[in-house]
XYZ file of C-alpha atoms in Angstrom:
723
model
C 0.000 0.000 0.000
C 2.782 2.434 0.918
C 4.515 1.846 -2.430
C 1.260 2.569 -4.255
C 0.735 5.774 -2.354
C 4.304 6.921 -3.027
C 3.899 6.168 -6.731
C 0.603 8.025 -6.890
C 2.205 10.975 -5.123
C 5.028 11.086 -7.657
C 2.571 10.995 -10.560
C 0.439 13.709 -8.985
C 3.387 16.025 -8.434
C 4.911 15.233 -11.789
C 1.709 16.156 -13.594
C 1.929 19.640 -12.186
C 5.581 20.125 -13.149
C 4.741 19.557 -16.790
C 2.689 22.737 -16.772
C 5.765 24.924 -16.379
C 5.994 28.307 -14.683
C 3.755 31.229 -15.499
C 6.114 34.010 -16.524
C 3.703 36.823 -15.672
C 2.800 35.522 -12.215
C 4.148 37.287 -9.105
C 4.474 34.834 -6.243
C 2.974 35.647 -2.858
C 4.898 34.928 0.328
C 4.847 31.228 1.114
C 3.068 30.496 4.400
C 2.447 27.389 6.500
C -0.672 26.441 8.415
C -0.546 26.753 12.199
C -2.760 24.316 14.093
C -2.596 26.286 17.316
C -4.226 29.704 17.231
C -4.561 30.937 13.658
C -7.787 30.460 11.734
C -7.502 32.400 8.501
C -8.965 31.759 5.085
C -7.058 29.299 2.908
C -4.155 30.872 1.046
C -3.319 30.319 -2.578
C -0.648 27.804 -1.631
C -3.066 25.619 0.405
C -2.968 22.128 -1.137
C -6.227 20.826 0.415
C -9.851 21.886 0.230
C -10.485 24.386 3.019
C -13.678 26.376 3.549
C -13.925 29.421 5.779
C -16.991 30.858 7.532
C -16.404 34.413 8.693
C -17.871 36.348 11.597
C -20.366 38.307 9.505
C -22.036 35.156 8.180
C -22.148 33.575 11.635
C -23.716 36.705 13.124
C -26.334 36.850 10.375
C -27.313 33.203 10.754
C -27.218 33.511 14.570
C -27.201 29.722 14.878
C -28.903 27.832 17.674
C -27.072 24.684 16.583
C -23.782 24.378 14.716
C -25.420 22.551 11.809
C -27.187 25.802 10.805
C -23.786 27.293 9.934
C -22.144 24.181 8.513
C -24.936 23.835 5.940
C -23.166 26.591 3.992
C -20.095 24.379 3.478
C -20.079 21.698 0.759
C -19.318 18.168 1.899
C -20.349 18.650 5.537
C -23.410 17.220 7.269
C -24.269 17.768 10.911
C -26.911 15.410 12.311
C -29.079 17.025 14.965
C -28.821 15.170 18.288
C -30.894 17.478 20.466
C -30.776 21.160 21.453
C -27.205 22.397 20.781
C -25.703 18.930 20.255
C -24.764 17.831 16.738
C -22.835 14.955 15.203
C -20.580 16.200 12.412
C -19.622 14.202 9.324
C -17.409 15.207 6.405
C -17.816 13.622 2.968
C -19.912 10.795 4.433
C -17.005 9.148 6.270
C -18.325 6.805 8.989
C -21.847 8.042 8.314
C -23.103 4.592 9.330
C -22.166 5.452 12.914
C -24.720 7.084 15.144
C -23.727 5.903 18.610
C -20.678 4.806 20.588
C -18.050 5.534 17.927
C -16.504 8.764 16.632
C -17.130 10.174 13.189
C -13.567 10.857 12.092
C -13.829 14.625 12.454
C -11.412 16.439 14.769
C -13.005 19.358 16.635
C -10.532 22.151 17.440
C -11.544 25.179 19.536
C -8.944 27.943 19.864
C -6.229 25.445 19.001
C -7.406 22.866 21.552
C -8.516 19.402 20.371
C -11.912 18.910 22.032
C -12.839 15.516 23.422
C -15.955 14.581 21.434
C -17.483 11.357 22.711
C -19.202 9.534 19.825
C -18.628 12.502 17.549
C -20.922 14.703 19.642
C -19.850 17.797 21.524
C -21.174 20.942 23.157
C -19.776 24.465 23.114
C -20.717 28.067 23.727
C -22.375 28.981 20.412
C -22.602 32.697 21.174
C -18.830 33.152 21.355
C -17.895 31.735 17.916
C -16.340 34.272 15.539
C -15.044 32.065 12.703
C -15.015 28.452 11.550
C -12.563 26.785 9.231
C -13.378 23.386 7.709
C -10.443 21.266 6.573
C -11.613 18.384 4.377
C -9.764 15.179 3.630
C -7.776 12.872 5.880
C -6.064 15.253 8.311
C -3.932 13.106 10.601
C -0.922 15.068 9.314
C -2.071 18.020 11.425
C -4.480 16.720 14.084
C -3.610 13.045 14.527
C -6.016 10.378 15.705
C -9.673 10.613 14.629
C -9.115 13.253 11.937
C -9.898 10.658 9.266
C -12.334 12.868 7.389
C -11.025 16.312 8.308
C -11.325 18.934 11.026
C -13.644 21.693 12.213
C -11.462 24.544 13.520
C -13.417 27.027 15.641
C -12.140 30.388 16.845
C -13.904 32.312 19.590
C -13.936 36.069 20.135
C -10.655 37.621 21.221
C -9.286 41.056 22.129
C -8.188 43.279 19.311
C -6.747 46.737 18.863
C -8.697 49.848 17.973
C -11.451 51.736 19.725
C -13.402 50.315 22.634
C -16.600 48.589 21.517
C -19.698 47.376 23.330
C -22.922 45.718 22.272
C -26.117 44.314 23.744
C -28.680 42.172 21.952
C -32.024 40.527 22.608
C -34.021 38.020 20.582
C -37.407 36.350 21.039
C -39.029 33.680 18.938
C -41.154 30.594 18.548
C -41.584 28.124 21.408
C -40.828 30.872 23.915
C -37.248 31.153 22.665
C -35.235 33.955 24.242
C -31.624 34.977 23.643
C -29.787 37.813 25.426
C -26.149 38.747 24.909
C -23.732 41.474 25.995
C -20.170 41.985 24.762
C -17.389 44.400 25.609
C -13.979 44.920 24.012
C -11.478 47.415 25.324
C -7.984 48.263 24.144
C -5.151 50.054 25.888
C -1.486 50.593 25.119
C -0.314 47.534 27.055
C -3.360 45.239 26.997
C -6.688 44.399 25.375
C -9.653 42.556 26.850
C -12.966 41.093 25.718
C -15.977 39.839 27.647
C -19.075 37.986 26.458
C -22.168 37.092 28.523
C -25.051 35.107 27.042
C -28.321 33.601 28.214
C -30.624 31.631 25.968
C -33.639 29.436 26.624
C -36.479 27.728 24.814
C -39.452 25.530 25.644
C -38.495 23.531 22.575
C -40.573 22.213 19.699
C -40.352 18.552 20.679
C -42.004 16.968 23.699
C -40.051 17.710 26.896
C -37.309 19.523 24.971
C -36.962 22.688 27.076
C -33.419 23.915 27.644
C -31.416 26.885 28.866
C -27.784 27.972 28.562
C -25.836 30.487 30.621
C -22.301 31.425 29.588
C -19.635 33.931 30.531
C -16.372 34.100 28.629
C -13.493 36.515 28.389
C -9.954 36.994 27.128
C -7.172 39.259 28.309
C -4.125 39.959 26.140
C -1.037 41.575 27.625
C 1.538 43.015 25.241
C 4.933 42.095 26.675
C 6.727 44.123 24.006
C 6.362 44.947 20.328
C 7.029 41.337 19.312
C 5.347 39.195 21.981
C 2.136 38.902 23.941
C 0.306 36.519 26.250
C -3.463 35.872 26.261
C -5.584 34.270 28.970
C -8.989 32.927 27.975
C -11.703 31.716 30.344
C -15.120 30.285 29.463
C -17.781 29.173 31.945
C -20.982 27.647 30.524
C -23.910 26.011 32.325
C -26.582 24.109 30.391
C -29.773 22.243 31.141
C -31.685 19.975 28.747
C -35.001 18.453 29.768
C -34.650 15.630 27.254
C -31.943 14.741 24.784
C -34.229 14.323 21.785
C -37.867 13.383 21.249
C -38.633 11.124 18.313
C -41.230 8.853 16.770
C -41.019 5.281 15.493
C -41.804 4.959 11.804
C -43.085 7.399 9.213
C -46.755 6.986 10.138
C -46.158 8.025 13.738
C -43.713 10.756 12.666
C -46.277 12.288 10.283
C -49.085 12.036 12.842
C -47.045 13.213 15.826
C -43.982 15.174 14.642
C -43.235 16.455 18.167
C -42.367 12.913 19.257
C -43.302 11.146 22.450
C -42.184 11.680 26.022
C -41.033 8.063 26.241
C -38.654 8.401 23.271
C -35.920 10.235 25.159
C -33.358 7.808 26.539
C -31.755 10.565 28.652
C -33.544 13.199 30.728
C -32.694 16.165 32.983
C -29.221 16.580 31.560
C -27.181 19.194 33.454
C -23.919 20.300 31.840
C -21.040 22.346 33.259
C -18.352 23.416 30.769
C -15.182 25.147 31.976
C -12.411 26.234 29.603
C -9.069 27.838 30.441
C -6.464 28.670 27.767
C -3.149 30.498 28.053
C -1.449 31.466 24.784
C 1.993 33.003 24.256
C 3.191 34.323 20.891
C 6.595 35.684 19.867
C 7.683 37.100 16.521
C 11.347 37.119 15.550
C 13.207 39.500 13.273
C 14.133 36.690 10.867
C 10.460 35.960 10.069
C 10.001 33.247 12.683
C 6.980 32.927 14.952
C 6.692 30.965 18.207
C 3.302 29.828 19.512
C 2.617 28.170 22.874
C -0.838 27.079 23.931
C -1.577 25.640 27.399
C -5.135 24.574 28.168
C -7.412 22.928 30.701
C -10.982 21.897 29.788
C -13.453 20.461 32.289
C -16.860 19.127 31.203
C -19.301 17.676 33.734
C -22.570 15.931 32.877
C -25.357 14.760 35.187
C -28.445 12.951 33.845
C -30.931 10.124 34.336
C -31.595 7.504 31.674
C -33.224 4.153 30.783
C -36.968 4.950 31.039
C -39.071 2.097 32.432
C -42.800 1.448 32.250
C -43.737 0.846 35.894
C -47.525 1.231 35.572
C -48.082 -0.962 32.523
C -49.415 1.699 30.153
C -46.647 1.200 27.598
C -44.977 4.557 28.318
C -41.726 4.949 30.228
C -42.571 6.873 33.379
C -39.588 6.222 35.671
C -35.910 6.516 34.806
C -33.861 3.606 36.061
C -30.304 4.936 36.026
C -28.439 8.026 37.244
C -25.118 8.876 35.580
C -22.365 11.366 36.333
C -19.656 12.009 33.727
C -16.473 14.017 34.180
C -14.304 14.865 31.181
C -11.022 16.630 31.754
C -8.563 17.654 29.086
C -5.293 19.365 29.750
C -2.241 19.777 27.643
C 0.045 22.036 25.668
C 0.948 22.729 22.043
C 4.236 24.326 21.009
C 4.883 25.450 17.440
C 7.563 27.339 15.625
C 7.120 28.453 12.043
C 9.229 30.519 9.699
C 8.059 31.990 6.424
C 10.581 33.179 3.838
C 10.218 34.354 0.259
C 10.143 30.900 -1.347
C 10.355 28.500 1.594
C 8.421 27.982 4.818
C 8.391 25.357 7.527
C 6.618 24.528 10.762
C 7.590 22.188 13.586
C 5.315 21.384 16.484
C 4.895 19.309 19.618
C 1.645 18.446 21.369
C 1.083 16.942 24.807
C -2.367 15.862 25.890
C -3.837 14.259 28.986
C -7.516 13.377 28.519
C -9.537 11.795 31.292
C -13.078 10.497 31.004
C -14.618 9.275 34.245
C -18.201 8.187 34.746
C -20.304 6.572 37.417
C -23.730 5.016 36.863
C -26.122 3.865 39.592
C -29.285 1.779 39.251
C -32.140 3.650 40.944
C -34.940 1.060 40.847
C -35.380 -2.666 40.413
C -36.281 -3.484 36.820
C -35.986 -6.240 34.230
C -34.217 -6.135 30.876
C -33.051 -8.788 28.395
C -29.653 -10.100 27.311
C -28.408 -10.674 23.770
C -30.435 -13.883 23.452
C -33.641 -12.348 24.750
C -33.401 -13.901 28.201
C -34.643 -11.825 31.177
C -32.027 -10.039 33.271
C -32.799 -8.624 36.727
C -31.373 -5.219 37.629
C -31.323 -4.131 41.258
C -31.356 -0.720 42.887
C -27.962 0.156 44.297
C -25.864 -1.513 41.597
C -22.953 0.713 40.579
C -20.505 0.952 37.694
C -17.480 3.275 37.639
C -15.263 3.734 34.586
C -11.972 5.557 34.016
C -10.961 6.095 30.413
C -7.650 7.974 30.155
C -5.418 8.919 27.253
C -1.940 10.421 27.230
C -0.516 11.752 24.018
C 2.852 12.943 22.732
C 2.809 14.137 19.139
C 5.478 15.576 16.846
C 4.486 17.185 13.560
C 5.753 19.486 10.860
C 5.198 21.024 7.465
C 7.559 21.952 4.636
C 6.447 24.202 1.801
C 8.697 25.171 -1.092
C 8.152 27.326 -4.177
C 9.798 25.238 -6.888
C 8.991 27.981 -9.390
C 7.119 31.277 -8.984
C 3.921 29.407 -9.929
C 4.460 25.914 -8.547
C 4.553 25.123 -4.814
C 5.115 21.738 -3.189
C 4.076 20.844 0.367
C 4.772 17.921 2.674
C 3.363 17.263 6.154
C 3.966 14.499 8.663
C 2.887 13.800 12.212
C 3.902 11.027 14.625
C 1.693 10.190 17.612
C 2.619 8.207 20.704
C -0.718 7.533 22.340
C -1.374 5.453 25.454
C -4.992 4.574 26.243
C -5.974 3.179 29.644
C -9.382 1.847 30.660
C -10.664 0.621 34.000
C -14.169 -0.425 34.991
C -15.263 -1.294 38.521
C -18.732 -2.758 39.127
C -20.785 -3.486 42.238
C -23.507 -5.961 41.262
C -26.208 -8.008 42.979
C -27.147 -11.482 41.722
C -30.286 -11.797 43.821
C -28.427 -13.294 46.757
C -25.002 -11.719 47.120
C -23.277 -8.459 46.226
C -20.159 -8.873 44.069
C -17.350 -6.502 43.101
C -15.492 -6.870 39.804
C -12.621 -4.894 38.308
C -11.354 -4.959 34.746
C -8.332 -3.053 33.421
C -6.525 -2.807 30.125
C -4.199 -0.402 28.336
C -2.663 -0.103 24.916
C -0.017 2.129 23.326
C -0.206 3.205 19.697
C 2.576 4.633 17.518
C 0.939 6.073 14.415
C 1.901 8.344 11.537
C -0.134 10.646 9.335
C 1.083 12.520 6.293
C 0.103 14.713 3.364
C 1.919 15.401 0.116
C 0.467 18.082 -2.106
C 1.080 20.794 -4.607
C -0.424 24.004 -6.004
C 0.044 25.599 -9.387
C -0.887 29.219 -10.162
C -2.101 29.251 -13.754
C -2.345 33.022 -13.468
C -3.076 35.643 -10.823
C -6.732 34.526 -10.664
C -6.557 30.722 -10.944
C -4.807 28.107 -8.812
C -4.831 24.345 -9.273
C -4.146 22.099 -6.299
C -3.839 18.408 -5.482
C -2.931 16.278 -2.505
C -2.817 12.819 -1.017
C -3.357 12.564 2.724
C -3.903 9.897 5.347
C -5.942 9.504 8.507
C -6.571 6.897 11.148
C -8.732 6.031 14.137
C -7.454 3.835 16.945
C -9.851 1.413 18.641
C -10.857 2.528 22.109
C -9.736 0.319 24.960
C -13.253 0.118 26.412
C -14.258 -1.777 23.251
C -11.446 -4.240 23.846
C -12.574 -4.712 27.432
C -16.129 -5.327 26.221
C -14.772 -7.935 23.841
C -13.020 -9.644 26.754
C -16.203 -9.580 28.833
C -18.048 -11.285 25.988
C -15.294 -13.732 25.059
C -17.633 -16.686 25.710
C -19.508 -15.521 22.620
C -16.336 -15.489 20.527
C -15.101 -19.015 21.188
C -13.168 -17.934 24.248
C -10.822 -15.673 22.278
C -10.712 -11.902 22.647
C -11.404 -10.186 19.336
C -8.386 -8.153 18.142
C -9.165 -4.751 16.648
C -6.894 -3.141 14.070
C -6.486 0.588 13.547
C -9.002 2.030 11.083
C -7.314 3.986 8.287
C -8.266 6.374 5.513
C -6.510 7.813 2.497
C -7.703 10.796 0.460
C -6.933 11.626 -3.170
C -7.998 15.116 -4.157
C -7.606 17.550 -7.039
C -9.184 20.946 -7.353
C -9.124 24.529 -8.533
C -9.765 27.801 -6.747
C -9.687 31.376 -7.868
C -11.771 34.390 -8.764
C -13.520 35.857 -11.758
C -13.947 39.485 -12.674
C -11.639 40.895 -10.027
C -13.175 38.965 -7.105
C -16.736 39.449 -8.311
C -16.940 35.683 -7.897
C -14.641 33.444 -5.848
C -14.840 29.726 -6.506
C -13.431 26.409 -5.336
C -14.063 23.124 -7.139
C -12.709 19.801 -5.886
C -12.943 16.159 -6.899
C -12.067 13.576 -4.267
C -11.878 9.894 -3.427
C -11.574 8.721 0.174
C -10.906 5.050 0.934
C -11.552 3.781 4.452
C -10.046 0.462 5.501
C -10.802 -1.763 8.499
C -13.852 0.159 9.684
C -14.306 -0.241 13.445
C -17.870 -1.182 14.336
C -20.187 -3.730 15.869
C -20.025 -7.243 14.550
C -22.976 -7.844 12.165
C -23.424 -4.107 11.626
C -23.830 -0.775 13.357
C -27.314 -1.440 14.726
C -26.479 -4.923 16.064
C -25.344 -3.976 19.562
C -27.778 -6.419 21.142
C -27.302 -8.995 18.390
C -23.505 -9.110 18.742
C -23.352 -8.672 22.498
C -21.347 -5.501 22.047
C -18.501 -7.250 20.213
C -16.490 -4.720 18.165
C -14.392 -5.709 15.178
C -12.986 -4.467 11.880
C -16.137 -4.993 9.840
C -15.286 -3.726 6.368
C -14.100 -1.038 3.956
C -15.768 1.879 2.177
C -15.102 4.229 -0.720
C -16.462 7.782 -0.819
C -16.244 9.714 -4.070
C -17.605 13.090 -4.908
C -17.488 16.605 -6.284
C -17.740 19.791 -4.234
C -18.386 23.292 -5.512
C -18.252 26.539 -3.558
C -19.159 29.892 -5.158
C -19.021 33.226 -3.337
C -19.773 36.571 -4.911
C -18.517 39.974 -3.819
C -20.317 40.624 -0.485
C -20.222 44.413 -1.010
C -22.463 44.210 -4.089
C -26.176 44.863 -4.005
C -26.799 41.198 -4.749
C -24.407 38.639 -3.278
C -24.603 34.940 -2.642
C -22.823 31.917 -1.182
C -23.514 28.638 -2.973
C -22.424 25.188 -1.789
C -23.080 22.013 -3.786
C -22.019 18.439 -3.033
C -22.305 15.278 -5.088
C -21.410 12.226 -2.994
C -21.368 8.512 -3.693
C -20.414 6.540 -0.576
C -20.401 2.735 -0.831
C -19.215 -0.280 1.119
C -16.466 -2.029 -0.861
C -16.104 -4.782 1.718
C -18.212 -5.718 4.732
C -19.017 -8.632 6.975
C -22.601 -9.902 6.659
C -25.068 -7.718 8.558
C -27.543 -9.237 11.011
C -30.372 -6.990 12.191
C -32.036 -9.281 14.731
C -30.693 -12.044 16.959
C -30.785 -15.353 15.032
C -32.198 -13.400 12.103
C -31.045 -13.578 8.466
C -27.714 -12.169 7.357
C -27.473 -9.554 4.620
C -24.682 -8.970 2.114
C -24.220 -5.193 1.912
C -21.103 -4.968 -0.279
C -21.830 -2.302 -2.892
C -24.569 -0.702 -0.790
C -24.598 2.999 -0.036
C -23.697 4.179 3.444
C -26.802 5.244 5.362
C -27.739 8.928 5.585
C -25.546 9.913 2.617
C -27.719 11.748 0.069
C -26.144 11.915 -3.375
C -26.899 15.622 -3.772
C -26.838 18.497 -1.268
C -27.434 22.112 -2.261
C -27.328 25.319 -0.214
C -27.783 28.872 -1.514
C -27.404 31.817 0.853
C -28.361 35.090 -0.856
C -28.232 38.696 0.359
C -30.021 41.603 -1.348
C -29.057 45.094 -0.195
C -32.017 47.373 -0.972
C -30.228 50.319 0.646
C -27.199 50.930 2.866
C -29.529 50.306 5.808
C -31.759 47.438 4.634
C -30.878 43.959 3.476
C -32.967 40.847 2.934
C -31.387 37.398 3.257
C -32.692 34.122 1.923
C -31.358 30.595 2.319
C -32.480 27.595 0.282
C -31.270 24.176 1.427
C -32.091 20.920 -0.332
C -30.878 17.342 -0.237
C -31.897 14.248 -2.161
C -33.272 10.976 -0.794
C -31.063 8.577 1.147
C -31.087 5.179 2.824
C -31.734 4.932 6.561
C -29.931 1.610 6.972
C -26.909 -0.330 5.777
C -29.038 -2.975 4.017
C -30.498 -0.212 1.792
C -33.991 -1.614 2.346
C -35.396 1.602 3.821
C -35.239 4.770 1.729
C -36.120 8.141 3.228
C -37.314 11.116 1.172
C -35.221 14.151 0.409
C -36.325 17.564 1.517
C -35.882 21.284 1.019
C -36.615 24.389 3.044
C -36.444 28.167 2.735
C -35.291 30.593 5.438
C -35.834 34.352 5.138
C -34.749 37.320 7.199
C -34.638 41.104 6.955
C -32.089 43.280 8.764
C -32.318 47.067 9.118
C -29.620 49.324 10.569
C -30.209 52.814 11.952
C -28.458 55.210 14.315
C -29.850 56.026 17.733
C -28.026 58.405 20.059
C -25.044 58.393 17.706
C -24.712 54.609 17.912
C -25.752 51.755 15.638
C -29.000 49.869 16.217
C -29.699 46.794 14.075
C -33.166 45.233 13.964
C -33.973 41.904 12.326
C -36.813 39.503 11.704
C -36.263 35.866 10.737
C -38.628 33.201 9.441
C -37.124 29.734 9.289
C -38.760 27.011 7.203
C -41.085 29.469 5.456
C -43.222 26.774 3.805
C -43.707 24.872 7.078
C -42.039 21.648 5.896
C -42.017 18.983 8.625
C -39.182 17.030 7.045
C -37.304 14.156 8.690
C -34.351 15.903 10.306
C -32.600 12.844 11.769
C -33.284 9.177 10.990
C -31.743 6.100 12.636
C -32.564 2.440 12.098
C -31.984 -0.050 14.928
C -34.213 -3.012 14.050
C -37.817 -4.155 13.828
C -39.236 -1.609 16.264
C -42.769 -1.958 14.935
C -42.685 -5.681 15.733
C -44.339 -6.799 12.483
C -41.501 -9.133 11.446
C -40.331 -6.964 8.538
C -37.902 -4.092 8.090
C -39.572 -1.115 6.488
C -40.321 2.595 6.887
C -42.276 1.909 10.072
C -39.127 0.897 11.964
C -36.668 3.842 11.957
C -36.395 6.298 14.828
C -37.289 9.677 13.329
C -36.838 13.200 14.638
C -39.033 15.593 12.655
C -37.834 19.141 12.050
C -39.928 21.975 13.495
C -42.231 23.683 11.084
C -42.241 27.430 10.531
C -40.334 29.379 13.197
C -40.293 33.135 13.851
C -37.571 35.201 15.504
C -37.095 38.937 16.029
C -34.202 40.745 17.646
C -32.271 43.939 18.316
C -28.519 44.590 18.460
C -27.244 47.899 19.848
C -23.557 48.666 19.276
C -21.798 51.576 20.987
């Protein structure tokens, strides 16, 4: 495989050299990408597809969930998981996953890799100022779990200039309320910013009320003309009445789109997010730049789960388990980069210590079933404590060289030394005696990720680019422990799990037409995933396989992405994102949906929840310097809900509209806006998961998936006063 990749790389680079140098092209300064604190738009010498969402677009969308912003980026889908929780996928990689495993997307906030259990994460939405999406296998920059790419988020930070303050208020459907205040001050030796936000909603779905309170700030101290240090602190408290309400099957979803109270597996979720970041930067006279980032993240979760029907009416009325989770991430990233006229390089080191501790207690006596359908008694007072720790040392770098004024070559590599440790302690009752059991395991991985790429400037307005990059995902030790616990179901032998790997081949073009009247980026890609980590017999076979995890198959994702952006200062401007995606299993173990049920051959099938076509058009019309009207049209084609491709779900489209008017009051700016989301009141299927024959009719059809229906028409109105 390595020889093939090297040969392909040589062909790719050689193809560009045959073009020759453009004599009339003036080369820009070569720059390298910092993974620590910079989050700028992709430069002309960027060899991968990178999309950038700026602060103005984020402020206009005013997202309640991150997926509302990511819809404007081709190749990205963000499945709604409830309130402000989303599961992000890029180019359909690992789209078959919807629980327990990660999605292959690294989440980076202010340079810090965020621990995202099962691909889901929470953050302070009100403090986001820009988002950069790096697509393609990105282990060369972010290591483990960046198989499909990375979402790089930057929050508000101090800046020079005049002092600035703002207050805002918004009200909308379902008793939604959003209040925010910001302050930015600048002095000769320091700058500071502060953001306070409170938002709440009764929610569209049954029992979906939530509220968020956040306070964040940054203080930058200028040590001298070439160095500064910044301290960032973020404190966020959240409450969610229920994770997500849903319905079973299309008939129930159409009749009762708000879902049922019994559909939420988790309830009364209290979240405490604490973030502390210290950043030091130093610029040197020779063009070098030193970046040091030290961080400490603490996330605490408290919720009840496992609803039980104690009165026999078929509806879960009592929750059987209480869980506390504590996630702590601390570490440091050190980078040095130097940018010269025709050569640039970056070297970096990352240390990470990530701890995930949880404790779960059984609150009531109740009965469940094992993998074979046999009854299992659960007793109040039973406890389970887990410790899942990871320590990481990573070394990475980038070399970028201008071979000619038009042709640039780039090479990245990263080496990770990662030790994962897992311990589970249980206190169980067998009906007669209480027993204590302890299981422990650890594993150390030494993995490499790389990228080789090139760019060629055809002229001052057009750049061609190409790259080959790799990614990987290590199996979690808790899965290995589960395999050991269930070894009697695997002939007494623990199931080994290999590292899941991806490789991306990509070519594209970016540039502008008519003097930046229209900026474009067009890319064609193929991503091959090998040794997919998942449940034996398929993703939805947790009960069928007894939780056994294995390398279940391979997949190939191919597609075309197009991004068009017109000049935002024009009277009419737009942002268009289009994706064509074909994601198929090229190899897979037979899938079994029910215990002792038939097996299905899914080789050649499409990955679930991967529509072939996704389209988003965000248009702004400026009727005057004070008034603008914004419309967004989003559409996606039909897709399969399951790996067997037996259940097809319809595509959908919706239209969002808003008007924003700016005036001056008391010498300061007042902006008023009105938004109408989902203008035509389309109750489309927002999130669909298939887990088996839930309807109990002995067949697998459209009456079996778990469906979350999108809210219909929503109204919002708000004011922003800047002074």
